[in-house]
CSV table of C-alpha atoms in Angstrom, one decimal:
chain,number,residue,atom,x,y,z
A,1,MET,CA,123.1,98.6,39.5
A,2,GLU,CA,122.1,96.9,42.8
A,3,ILE,CA,122.6,99.0,45.9
A,4,TYR,CA,124.0,97.2,48.9
A,5,GLU,CA,124.2,97.9,52.6
A,6,GLU,CA,125.4,101.3,53.8
A,7,ARG,CA,129.1,101.9,54.1
A,8,THR,CA,131.1,104.9,55.5
A,9,VAL,CA,133.8,107.2,54.3
A,10,ASP,CA,136.8,107.7,56.6
A,11,ILE,CA,136.8,111.5,57.1
A,12,GLN,CA,139.8,111.5,59.4
A,13,GLN,CA,141.9,109.7,56.8
A,14,LEU,CA,140.8,112.2,54.1
A,15,GLU,CA,141.7,115.1,56.4
A,16,ARG,CA,145.2,113.7,56.8
A,17,ARG,CA,145.5,113.1,53.1
A,18,LEU,CA,144.1,116.5,52.0
A,19,LYS,CA,145.6,118.5,54.9
A,20,CYS,CA,142.4,120.4,55.6
A,21,LYS,CA,139.1,120.1,57.3
A,22,VAL,CA,136.8,117.7,55.5
A,23,SER,CA,133.0,117.3,55.8
A,24,LEU,CA,130.7,114.7,54.3
A,25,TYR,CA,127.4,115.5,52.6
A,26,GLU,CA,125.5,112.7,54.3
A,27,GLN,CA,122.7,112.5,51.7
A,28,SER,CA,125.1,111.7,49.0
A,29,LEU,CA,126.5,108.6,50.6
A,30,THR,CA,125.7,105.8,48.1
A,31,ASN,CA,126.9,102.1,47.9
A,32,LEU,CA,127.2,100.5,44.5
A,33,GLY,CA,128.3,96.9,44.9
A,34,SER,CA,131.8,97.0,46.3
A,35,CYS,CA,132.3,100.7,45.9
A,36,THR,CA,131.0,103.6,48.1
A,37,ILE,CA,130.7,107.0,46.6
A,38,ALA,CA,130.0,110.3,48.3
A,39,MET,CA,130.4,114.1,48.0
A,40,ILE,CA,132.8,115.8,50.4
A,41,LYS,CA,133.9,119.3,51.0
A,42,ALA,CA,137.6,119.9,51.7
A,43,GLY,CA,138.3,123.5,52.7
A,44,GLU,CA,136.2,125.4,50.2
A,45,GLN,CA,136.5,122.7,47.5
A,46,ARG,CA,134.1,119.9,46.8
A,47,TYR,CA,135.1,116.4,45.5
A,48,LEU,CA,133.6,113.1,44.7
A,49,VAL,CA,135.1,110.3,46.8
A,50,ALA,CA,135.1,106.6,45.7
A,51,VAL,CA,136.1,104.0,48.3
A,52,GLY,CA,136.5,100.3,47.5
A,53,SER,CA,136.6,98.7,44.0
A,54,GLY,CA,134.6,98.0,41.0
A,55,PRO,CA,133.6,99.5,37.6
A,56,ILE,CA,132.6,103.0,38.9
A,57,PHE,CA,135.8,103.2,40.9
A,58,ASP,CA,137.8,102.4,37.8
A,59,GLU,CA,136.0,104.8,35.5
A,60,LEU,CA,136.1,107.8,37.8
A,61,ASP,CA,139.1,110.0,37.1
A,62,GLY,CA,141.0,110.9,40.3
A,63,GLU,CA,143.9,110.3,42.6
A,64,ALA,CA,143.7,106.8,44.2
A,65,GLU,CA,145.4,106.0,47.5
A,66,ASP,CA,144.6,103.0,49.8
A,67,GLU,CA,141.4,102.1,47.8
A,68,CYS,CA,140.2,105.7,48.2
A,69,LYS,CA,140.0,107.8,45.1
A,70,VAL,CA,139.4,111.6,45.3
A,71,CYS,CA,137.9,112.9,42.1
A,72,PRO,CA,137.3,116.5,40.8
A,73,LEU,CA,133.8,117.6,39.8
A,74,SER,CA,134.7,117.5,36.2
A,75,HIS,CA,132.4,117.0,33.2
A,76,GLU,CA,133.8,113.6,32.5
A,77,ASN,CA,133.2,112.4,36.1
A,78,ARG,CA,129.6,113.8,35.9
A,79,LEU,CA,129.0,111.5,32.9
A,80,VAL,CA,130.3,108.5,34.8
A,81,LEU,CA,128.0,109.4,37.7
A,82,ASN,CA,125.0,109.7,35.2
A,83,THR,CA,125.7,106.2,34.0
A,84,TYR,CA,125.6,104.5,37.4
A,85,LEU,CA,123.0,106.8,39.0
A,86,PRO,CA,120.4,107.8,36.4
A,87,TYR,CA,118.6,110.2,38.7
A,88,THR,CA,121.6,112.5,38.3
A,89,HIS,CA,120.9,112.8,34.6
A,90,PRO,CA,118.4,115.4,33.4
A,91,VAL,CA,115.2,114.1,31.8
A,92,ALA,CA,112.1,115.5,30.1
A,93,ASN,CA,108.9,116.1,32.1
A,94,THR,CA,107.1,113.3,30.4
A,95,THR,CA,104.5,113.0,33.1
A,96,LYS,CA,103.5,116.6,32.6
A,97,ARG,CA,103.9,117.5,36.3
A,98,PRO,CA,103.5,121.1,37.2
A,99,SER,CA,107.0,122.6,36.8
A,100,ILE,CA,109.2,125.4,37.7
A,101,GLY,CA,112.4,126.7,36.1
A,102,LEU,CA,115.0,127.4,38.7
A,103,GLY,CA,117.9,128.4,36.6
A,104,ASP,CA,121.1,128.6,38.6
A,105,ARG,CA,123.4,131.2,37.2
A,106,LEU,CA,126.0,130.6,39.9
A,107,GLY,CA,126.1,126.8,40.0
A,108,GLU,CA,125.6,127.0,43.7
A,109,ALA,CA,121.8,127.4,44.2
A,110,THR,CA,120.4,124.0,43.4
A,111,PRO,CA,120.8,122.5,46.9
A,112,GLY,CA,118.7,125.3,48.3
A,113,HIS,CA,116.2,124.8,45.5
A,114,ILE,CA,116.0,121.1,46.5
A,115,TRP,CA,115.3,122.1,50.1
A,116,ALA,CA,112.4,124.3,48.9
A,117,LEU,CA,110.9,121.5,46.8
A,118,GLU,CA,110.5,119.1,49.7
A,119,GLY,CA,106.9,118.0,50.1
A,120,THR,CA,105.9,119.0,46.6
A,121,SER,CA,105.3,117.1,43.3
A,122,VAL,CA,106.7,119.9,41.2
A,123,PHE,CA,109.1,119.0,38.5
A,124,PRO,CA,112.2,121.3,38.7
A,125,ILE,CA,114.3,122.6,35.8
A,126,PHE,CA,117.5,123.0,37.8
A,127,ALA,CA,119.6,123.6,34.7
A,128,GLN,CA,118.1,126.6,32.8
A,129,GLN,CA,120.3,129.1,31.0
A,130,SER,CA,120.0,131.4,28.0
A,131,ILE,CA,122.8,132.2,25.7
A,132,ARG,CA,122.9,135.7,27.2
A,133,GLU,CA,123.2,134.3,30.7
A,134,LEU,CA,126.0,131.9,29.6
A,135,ASN,CA,127.9,134.8,28.0
A,136,PHE,CA,127.5,137.0,31.1
A,137,THR,CA,128.7,134.3,33.5
A,138,ASP,CA,131.4,132.8,31.2
A,139,ARG,CA,129.9,129.4,31.4
A,140,THR,CA,128.8,126.7,29.0
A,141,PHE,CA,125.6,124.7,29.0
A,142,LYS,CA,127.7,121.6,30.0
A,143,ASP,CA,128.9,123.6,33.0
A,144,VAL,CA,125.3,124.3,34.0
A,145,ILE,CA,124.2,120.7,33.7
A,146,ASP,CA,127.3,119.5,35.6
A,147,ALA,CA,126.5,121.8,38.5
A,148,ALA,CA,122.9,120.6,38.7
A,149,SER,CA,123.8,116.9,38.4
A,150,TYR,CA,126.4,117.1,41.2
A,151,ALA,CA,124.0,119.1,43.4
A,152,VAL,CA,121.3,116.4,42.9
A,153,PHE,CA,123.8,113.8,43.9
A,154,GLN,CA,125.0,115.8,46.9
A,155,GLU,CA,121.5,116.3,48.3
A,156,GLY,CA,120.2,112.8,47.4
A,157,TYR,CA,117.4,114.1,45.2
A,158,THR,CA,116.0,111.2,43.1
A,159,TYR,CA,112.8,112.6,41.7
A,160,GLY,CA,113.9,113.8,38.3
A,161,PHE,CA,114.9,117.2,37.0
A,162,GLY,CA,115.2,118.9,33.6
A,163,ALA,CA,117.7,121.0,31.6
A,164,ASP,CA,116.4,123.9,29.6
A,165,GLY,CA,118.2,125.6,26.7
A,166,ASP,CA,116.4,128.8,27.4
A,167,HIS,CA,115.4,131.5,24.9
A,168,LEU,CA,117.4,130.0,22.0
A,169,LYS,CA,116.9,131.7,18.7
A,170,LYS,CA,119.1,129.9,16.2
A,171,SER,CA,119.2,126.4,14.8
A,172,GLU,CA,122.8,125.9,15.7
A,173,GLU,CA,122.2,127.0,19.3
A,174,ILE,CA,119.4,124.4,19.6
A,175,LYS,CA,121.6,121.7,18.1
A,176,GLN,CA,124.4,122.5,20.5
A,177,ALA,CA,122.1,122.5,23.5
A,178,LEU,CA,120.7,119.1,22.6
A,179,GLU,CA,124.1,117.7,22.1
A,180,ASP,CA,125.1,119.1,25.5
A,181,GLY,CA,122.2,117.3,27.2
A,182,ALA,CA,119.2,119.7,27.2
A,183,THR,CA,115.9,118.0,27.8
A,184,MET,CA,113.9,121.1,27.2
A,185,ILE,CA,114.2,123.7,24.5
A,186,THR,CA,112.6,127.1,24.8
A,187,LEU,CA,112.4,128.5,21.3
A,188,ASP,CA,112.4,132.3,21.2
A,189,SER,CA,110.8,133.2,17.9
A,190,SER,CA,110.8,137.0,18.6
A,191,GLU,CA,113.1,137.7,15.6
A,192,GLN,CA,110.5,136.2,13.3
A,193,ILE,CA,107.6,138.1,14.9
A,194,ASP,CA,106.9,141.5,13.3
A,195,PRO,CA,106.2,143.9,16.2
A,196,THR,CA,105.2,146.8,13.9
A,197,ILE,CA,102.0,145.2,12.6
A,198,GLN,CA,99.9,145.8,15.8
A,199,ASN,CA,100.3,149.6,15.5
A,200,LEU,CA,99.4,150.0,11.9
A,201,ASP,CA,96.2,151.9,10.9
A,202,GLU,CA,93.7,150.2,8.6
A,203,GLY,CA,95.1,151.6,5.4
A,204,GLN,CA,98.7,150.6,6.3
A,205,LEU,CA,97.5,147.2,7.4
A,206,GLN,CA,95.7,146.5,4.2
A,207,ALA,CA,98.7,147.6,2.1
A,208,ARG,CA,101.0,145.3,4.0
A,209,TYR,CA,98.5,142.5,3.8
A,210,GLU,CA,98.0,142.8,0.0
A,211,ALA,CA,101.8,142.6,-0.4
A,212,LEU,CA,101.7,139.2,1.2
A,213,ASP,CA,101.7,136.2,-1.2
A,214,ARG,CA,98.2,135.5,-2.3
A,215,GLU,CA,98.3,131.8,-1.7
A,216,ILE,CA,99.2,132.5,2.0
A,217,ARG,CA,96.3,134.9,2.3
A,218,GLU,CA,93.8,132.5,0.8
A,219,LEU,CA,95.0,129.6,2.9
A,220,TYR,CA,94.6,131.4,6.2
A,221,GLU,CA,91.3,133.1,5.2
A,222,GLY,CA,89.8,129.8,4.1
A,223,LEU,CA,90.8,128.2,7.4
A,224,TYR,CA,89.9,130.9,9.9
A,225,ALA,CA,88.3,134.1,8.6
A,226,GLU,CA,85.1,135.2,10.4
A,227,GLN,CA,84.8,131.7,12.0
A,228,GLU,CA,83.8,131.2,15.7
A,229,PHE,CA,85.7,128.7,17.8
A,230,PRO,CA,84.7,127.5,21.3
A,231,VAL,CA,87.3,128.1,24.0
A,232,GLY,CA,86.4,126.8,27.4
A,233,THR,CA,83.1,128.4,28.3
A,234,SER,CA,83.6,131.2,25.8
A,235,THR,CA,83.6,131.6,22.0
A,236,LEU,CA,86.3,133.5,20.1
A,237,LYS,CA,85.6,134.8,16.6
A,238,LEU,CA,88.7,135.3,14.3
A,239,ASP,CA,87.3,138.3,12.5
A,240,LEU,CA,89.1,139.3,9.3
A,241,PRO,CA,90.8,142.5,10.5
A,242,THR,CA,92.2,140.7,13.5
A,243,LEU,CA,93.2,137.7,11.5
A,244,LYS,CA,95.1,140.0,9.0
A,245,ARG,CA,97.2,141.4,11.8
A,246,ASP,CA,97.9,138.0,13.2
A,247,ILE,CA,98.9,136.6,9.8
A,248,LEU,CA,101.3,139.4,9.2
A,249,THR,CA,102.7,139.3,12.8
A,250,TYR,CA,103.2,135.6,13.2
A,251,HIS,CA,103.3,133.7,9.9
A,252,LYS,CA,107.1,133.8,9.6
A,253,ALA,CA,107.4,132.8,13.3
A,254,LEU,CA,105.1,129.8,12.7
A,255,ASP,CA,107.2,128.7,9.7
A,256,PHE,CA,110.3,129.0,11.9
A,257,ILE,CA,108.8,127.0,14.7
A,258,GLN,CA,107.8,124.2,12.3
A,259,ILE,CA,111.3,124.0,10.8
A,260,ILE,CA,113.0,123.8,14.3
A,261,TYR,CA,110.5,121.2,15.4
A,262,GLU,CA,111.0,119.0,12.3
A,263,GLN,CA,114.8,119.4,12.3
A,264,HIS,CA,115.6,119.1,16.0
A,265,ILE,CA,112.7,118.0,18.2
A,266,LEU,CA,111.0,115.4,16.2
A,267,PRO,CA,114.1,113.4,15.3
A,268,SER,CA,115.5,113.3,18.9
A,269,GLU,CA,116.1,109.9,20.3
A,270,HIS,CA,115.0,111.1,23.8
A,271,PRO,CA,111.9,113.0,24.8
A,272,ILE,CA,112.2,116.8,24.7
A,273,ASP,CA,110.0,119.4,26.3
A,274,PHE,CA,109.4,121.9,23.5
A,275,GLU,CA,108.4,125.4,24.6
A,276,ILE,CA,107.4,128.2,22.3
A,277,SER,CA,108.1,131.7,23.6
A,278,ILE,CA,106.1,134.6,22.0
A,279,ASP,CA,106.5,136.8,25.1
A,280,GLU,CA,109.5,138.9,23.9
A,281,THR,CA,107.3,141.6,22.4
A,282,ASP,CA,106.0,145.0,23.6
A,283,THR,CA,102.4,144.1,22.8
A,284,PRO,CA,100.4,141.6,25.0
A,285,THR,CA,99.3,138.5,23.2
A,286,ASP,CA,95.6,138.8,22.5
A,287,PRO,CA,93.7,135.5,23.3
A,288,LYS,CA,92.5,135.5,19.6
A,289,SER,CA,96.2,135.6,18.5
A,290,HIS,CA,97.0,132.8,20.9
A,291,LEU,CA,94.1,130.7,19.4
A,292,PHE,CA,95.4,131.4,15.9
A,293,ILE,CA,98.8,130.2,16.9
A,294,ALA,CA,97.5,127.1,18.7
A,295,LYS,CA,95.4,126.1,15.7
A,296,GLU,CA,98.3,126.6,13.3
A,297,LEU,CA,100.6,124.5,15.5
A,298,LYS,CA,98.0,121.7,15.5
A,299,ARG,CA,97.5,122.0,11.7
A,300,ARG,CA,101.2,121.7,11.2
A,301,HIS,CA,101.5,118.7,13.5
A,302,VAL,CA,103.9,120.6,15.8
A,303,LEU,CA,103.6,119.1,19.3
A,304,ILE,CA,104.6,121.4,22.1
A,305,SER,CA,104.8,121.0,25.9
A,306,THR,CA,104.4,124.7,26.9
A,307,LEU,CA,103.8,128.1,25.4
A,308,ALA,CA,104.6,131.5,26.9
A,309,PRO,CA,102.4,134.3,25.7
A,310,ARG,CA,103.1,137.9,26.4
A,311,PHE,CA,100.6,138.5,29.2
A,312,VAL,CA,98.9,141.8,29.9
A,313,GLY,CA,100.8,143.9,32.5
A,314,GLU,CA,104.5,144.1,33.3
A,315,PHE,CA,106.7,141.1,34.1
A,316,GLN,CA,109.9,142.9,35.0
A,317,LYS,CA,112.9,141.2,36.4
A,318,GLY,CA,113.1,140.6,40.2
A,319,ILE,CA,110.0,142.4,41.3
A,320,ASP,CA,106.3,141.8,41.6
A,321,TYR,CA,103.7,142.1,38.8
A,322,ILE,CA,102.9,145.6,37.6
A,323,GLY,CA,99.4,146.0,36.3
A,324,ASP,CA,95.7,145.3,36.7
A,325,THR,CA,95.4,141.9,38.3
A,326,ALA,CA,91.7,141.7,37.5
A,327,GLU,CA,92.4,142.1,33.8
A,328,PHE,CA,95.3,139.7,34.0
A,329,GLU,CA,92.9,137.1,35.5
A,330,ARG,CA,90.2,137.7,32.9
A,331,GLN,CA,92.7,137.2,30.0
A,332,LEU,CA,94.4,134.3,31.8
A,333,VAL,CA,91.2,132.3,31.9
A,334,LEU,CA,91.1,132.4,28.1
A,335,HIS,CA,94.8,131.7,27.6
A,336,ALA,CA,94.5,128.7,30.0
A,337,ALA,CA,91.4,127.4,28.2
A,338,ILE,CA,93.2,127.5,24.9
A,339,ALA,CA,96.3,125.7,26.3
A,340,LYS,CA,94.1,123.0,27.9
A,341,GLN,CA,92.1,122.5,24.7
A,342,TYR,CA,95.2,122.1,22.6
A,343,ARG,CA,97.0,119.9,25.2
A,344,TYR,CA,99.9,122.0,26.3
A,345,ARG,CA,100.6,124.0,29.4
A,346,LEU,CA,101.1,127.8,29.8
A,347,SER,CA,104.5,129.1,30.7
A,348,ILE,CA,105.0,132.3,32.7
A,349,HIS,CA,108.3,133.9,32.0
A,350,SER,CA,110.1,136.3,34.4
A,351,GLY,CA,108.0,134.6,37.0
A,352,SER,CA,110.2,135.1,40.0
A,353,ASP,CA,108.7,137.3,42.7
A,354,LYS,CA,105.3,137.8,41.0
A,355,PHE,CA,103.6,137.2,44.4
A,356,SER,CA,100.5,139.2,43.7
A,357,ILE,CA,99.4,137.0,40.7
A,358,PHE,CA,100.6,133.6,42.0
A,359,PRO,CA,97.2,132.9,43.8
A,360,ILE,CA,95.5,133.8,40.5
A,361,LEU,CA,97.6,131.2,38.7
A,362,ALA,CA,96.9,128.6,41.3
A,363,LYS,CA,93.2,129.2,41.1
A,364,THR,CA,92.8,129.6,37.4
A,365,ILE,CA,95.2,126.9,36.0
A,366,LYS,CA,95.1,124.6,38.9
A,367,GLY,CA,98.7,123.5,38.8
A,368,SER,CA,99.1,122.7,35.1
A,369,PHE,CA,101.6,125.4,34.2
A,370,HIS,CA,105.3,126.2,34.1
A,371,VAL,CA,106.8,129.2,35.9
A,372,LYS,CA,110.3,130.4,35.1
A,373,THR,CA,112.6,132.0,37.7
A,374,ALA,CA,116.3,132.6,37.4
A,375,GLY,CA,117.8,135.8,38.8
A,376,THR,CA,116.1,135.6,42.1
A,377,ASN,CA,118.7,133.0,43.3
A,378,TRP,CA,121.4,135.6,42.4
A,379,LEU,CA,119.6,138.2,44.5
A,380,GLU,CA,119.4,135.9,47.5
A,381,ALA,CA,123.2,135.4,47.1
A,382,VAL,CA,123.6,139.2,47.1
A,383,ARG,CA,121.4,139.3,50.3
A,384,LEU,CA,123.9,136.9,51.8
A,385,VAL,CA,126.7,139.2,51.0
A,386,ALA,CA,124.9,142.1,52.5
A,387,GLU,CA,124.3,140.1,55.7
A,388,LYS,CA,127.7,138.5,56.1
A,389,GLU,CA,130.2,140.7,54.4
A,390,PRO,CA,129.0,144.4,54.3
A,391,SER,CA,132.3,145.8,52.9
A,392,LEU,CA,132.1,143.5,49.8
A,393,TYR,CA,128.4,144.4,49.4
A,394,ARG,CA,129.3,148.1,49.4
A,395,LYS,CA,131.8,147.6,46.6
A,396,MET,CA,129.4,145.5,44.5
A,397,HIS,CA,126.6,148.0,45.0
A,398,SER,CA,128.8,151.0,43.9
A,399,HIS,CA,130.0,149.1,40.8
A,400,ALA,CA,126.4,148.1,39.9
A,401,LEU,CA,125.5,151.8,39.9
A,402,LYS,CA,128.4,152.5,37.5
A,403,ARG,CA,127.3,149.6,35.2
A,404,PHE,CA,123.6,150.2,35.3
A,405,GLY,CA,123.5,152.1,32.1
A,406,ASP,CA,125.3,149.3,30.2
A,407,ALA,CA,123.0,146.6,31.7
A,408,LYS,CA,119.8,148.4,30.8
A,409,ALA,CA,120.5,147.8,27.1
A,410,PHE,CA,119.6,144.1,27.7
A,411,TYR,CA,116.5,144.4,29.9
A,412,HIS,CA,113.2,146.2,30.0
A,413,VAL,CA,113.1,147.7,33.5
A,414,THR,CA,111.6,150.9,35.0
A,415,THR,CA,114.3,151.2,37.7
A,416,ASP,CA,114.5,154.7,39.2
A,417,ILE,CA,118.1,155.0,40.4
A,418,GLU,CA,117.3,158.3,42.2
A,419,LYS,CA,115.0,156.5,44.6
A,420,ILE,CA,117.6,154.1,45.8
A,421,LYS,CA,118.9,155.1,49.2
A,422,ASN,CA,122.4,156.6,49.2
A,423,LEU,CA,124.9,153.9,50.2
A,424,ASP,CA,126.9,156.3,52.4
A,425,THR,CA,123.9,156.9,54.6
A,426,MET,CA,123.3,153.2,55.3
A,427,LYS,CA,124.5,151.3,58.3
A,428,ASP,CA,126.0,147.8,57.8
A,429,GLU,CA,123.1,146.2,59.5
A,430,ASP,CA,120.6,147.9,57.2
A,431,LEU,CA,122.3,146.8,53.9
A,432,PRO,CA,120.1,143.7,53.5
A,433,SER,CA,117.1,146.1,53.2
A,434,TYR,CA,118.2,147.0,49.7
A,435,LEU,CA,117.1,143.5,48.7
A,436,ASN,CA,113.5,144.4,49.7
A,437,ASP,CA,113.5,147.6,47.6
A,438,ASP,CA,112.3,147.2,44.0
A,439,ASN,CA,114.6,149.7,42.5
A,440,ALA,CA,117.7,148.3,44.2
A,441,ARG,CA,116.6,144.8,43.4
A,442,GLN,CA,116.5,145.6,39.7
A,443,LEU,CA,119.8,147.5,39.9
A,444,LEU,CA,121.5,144.4,41.4
A,445,HIS,CA,119.6,141.9,39.2
A,446,ILE,CA,120.5,143.2,35.8
A,447,THR,CA,124.1,144.0,36.5
A,448,TYR,CA,125.0,140.5,37.7
A,449,GLY,CA,127.2,139.8,34.6
A,450,TYR,CA,129.4,142.8,35.3
A,451,LEU,CA,129.6,142.1,39.0
A,452,LEU,CA,130.8,138.6,38.3
A,453,GLU,CA,133.1,139.1,35.3
A,454,ASP,CA,134.5,142.7,35.4
A,455,THR,CA,138.2,142.9,36.1
A,456,ASP,CA,140.7,145.4,37.4
A,457,GLU,CA,143.7,146.7,35.4
A,458,THR,CA,145.7,143.6,36.1
A,459,GLY,CA,142.9,141.3,34.8
A,460,LYS,CA,141.8,140.1,38.2
A,461,LYS,CA,138.1,139.7,38.8
A,462,LEU,CA,136.8,142.6,40.9
A,463,PHE,CA,134.4,140.6,43.1
A,464,LYS,CA,134.0,137.0,41.8
A,465,ASP,CA,136.6,135.2,43.9
A,466,ALA,CA,135.6,136.9,47.1
A,467,PHE,CA,131.9,136.3,46.3
A,468,PHE,CA,132.2,132.6,45.6
A,469,SER,CA,134.5,132.2,48.6
A,470,LEU,CA,131.8,133.6,50.8
A,471,LEU,CA,129.1,131.4,49.3
A,472,SER,CA,131.3,128.4,50.0
A,473,ARG,CA,131.8,129.4,53.6
A,474,GLU,CA,128.2,130.2,54.2
A,475,GLU,CA,126.6,127.5,52.0
A,476,GLU,CA,124.1,126.4,54.7
A,477,HIS,CA,122.9,130.0,55.2
A,478,TYR,CA,122.5,130.4,51.4
A,479,LYS,CA,120.4,127.2,51.3
A,480,GLN,CA,118.2,128.6,54.1
A,481,LEU,CA,117.7,131.9,52.2
A,482,LEU,CA,116.8,130.1,49.0
A,483,ASP,CA,114.5,127.6,50.8
A,484,ALA,CA,112.6,130.5,52.4
A,485,HIS,CA,112.3,132.5,49.2
A,486,ILE,CA,111.4,129.7,46.7
A,487,SER,CA,109.1,128.1,49.3
A,488,ARG,CA,107.1,131.4,49.3
A,489,HIS,CA,106.8,131.1,45.5
A,490,LEU,CA,105.6,127.5,45.8
A,491,SER,CA,103.2,128.1,48.6
A,492,LEU,CA,101.4,131.0,46.8
A,493,LEU,CA,101.4,128.9,43.6
A,494,GLY,CA,99.4,126.2,45.5
A,495,PHE,CA,102.1,123.6,45.7
A,496,LYS,CA,103.3,123.8,49.3
A,497,LYS,CA,101.6,124.4,52.6
């Protein structure tokens, strides 16, 4: 669609019509033939506005008056927007740009993420949600993509973004995510990985191995046993004892990955970024195990975009890396060499706030990786609450303490509740300091679902309405907080000065 000279939207006319203060998101103002479209904010509500005439004016659903149509930010209207402005539709990262997953649990963080990306060539995954996150926030994957698409339009971001169905474990989940518009699938194969194998003694290992089908054993042994393979400047030998453990640990997962690839990824009419997650285990992924998996994926003709090993050390939610950074770097060199050799990129999960290892990633992988963040944008929203509405923060903090035990069932964290300063001793102006404390950060991070969705005895949400109302009123400040926080990530990762 050809774009003509710039037009304007009559804000005063809209204020008279909507009977409230109206502001225009200037970057959204777009002229399509005889129709001008833009994003406005009326009170605390955002709308699409179409002025003039033409196909997009007719197709958008809304209330028309004097050649001005005010349209809700519905899923149907998002699809119309995608048709006429393709940059608002998620796409795969076909050029293999360095990428970052910026999952927005709230549907409000993408504008701030866009600010942070300015001046970089990083490919963003603005829509990134797992089934667990969708359940905790009472959203659908369509909701997530809708919010990202409208934010892209609002901010005039035209450089492309992706949509990740994150940590999906079942064929039907993947099918649904692709139907909803996912351009990336992160396959979590943890339910097919046997975590008990790595801790077996030699006798137990041999007994389990001999119980495996002989044809499987002979196949793998013939391909890999006691063979040496070059990896970067090193050589890795797949000795038989290690190979036995890897076969028992991963062979069912490899079968599952191949099935999902052939059923859902390969037949797709559109490019899909296919990520393999093997990080949801207690045992770090040995580089030899990674090599075995890489060689098997190649043998099975499974093409992947990224792979997430379980790196050495602790990648806990919302806090910095815990572990020996020198050992992390030593193993990362091998993992990166394997990924490069087999033509995919490494993915770092729970990557938010891992500031101590970001320079190592930047130096070792030189930009060719994917980093996943998610909950950190929620924590910046909570920081906003602490700064702007202390009474609401105090209530949320108290409720998080009550719900911490329930939330721990879903996350691996080492939070020490006893080390969090007593709320009653804190002055209002000191409340934001909780967001700089690891224990408090994890408390607030993992209880987000309860803070958003818990209700009182009448069924009313305890905090959700007040929380989102504050975000709407303070949206510029929220953008600034996110810009600063994500910019720190990007700078240390080598993408931004």
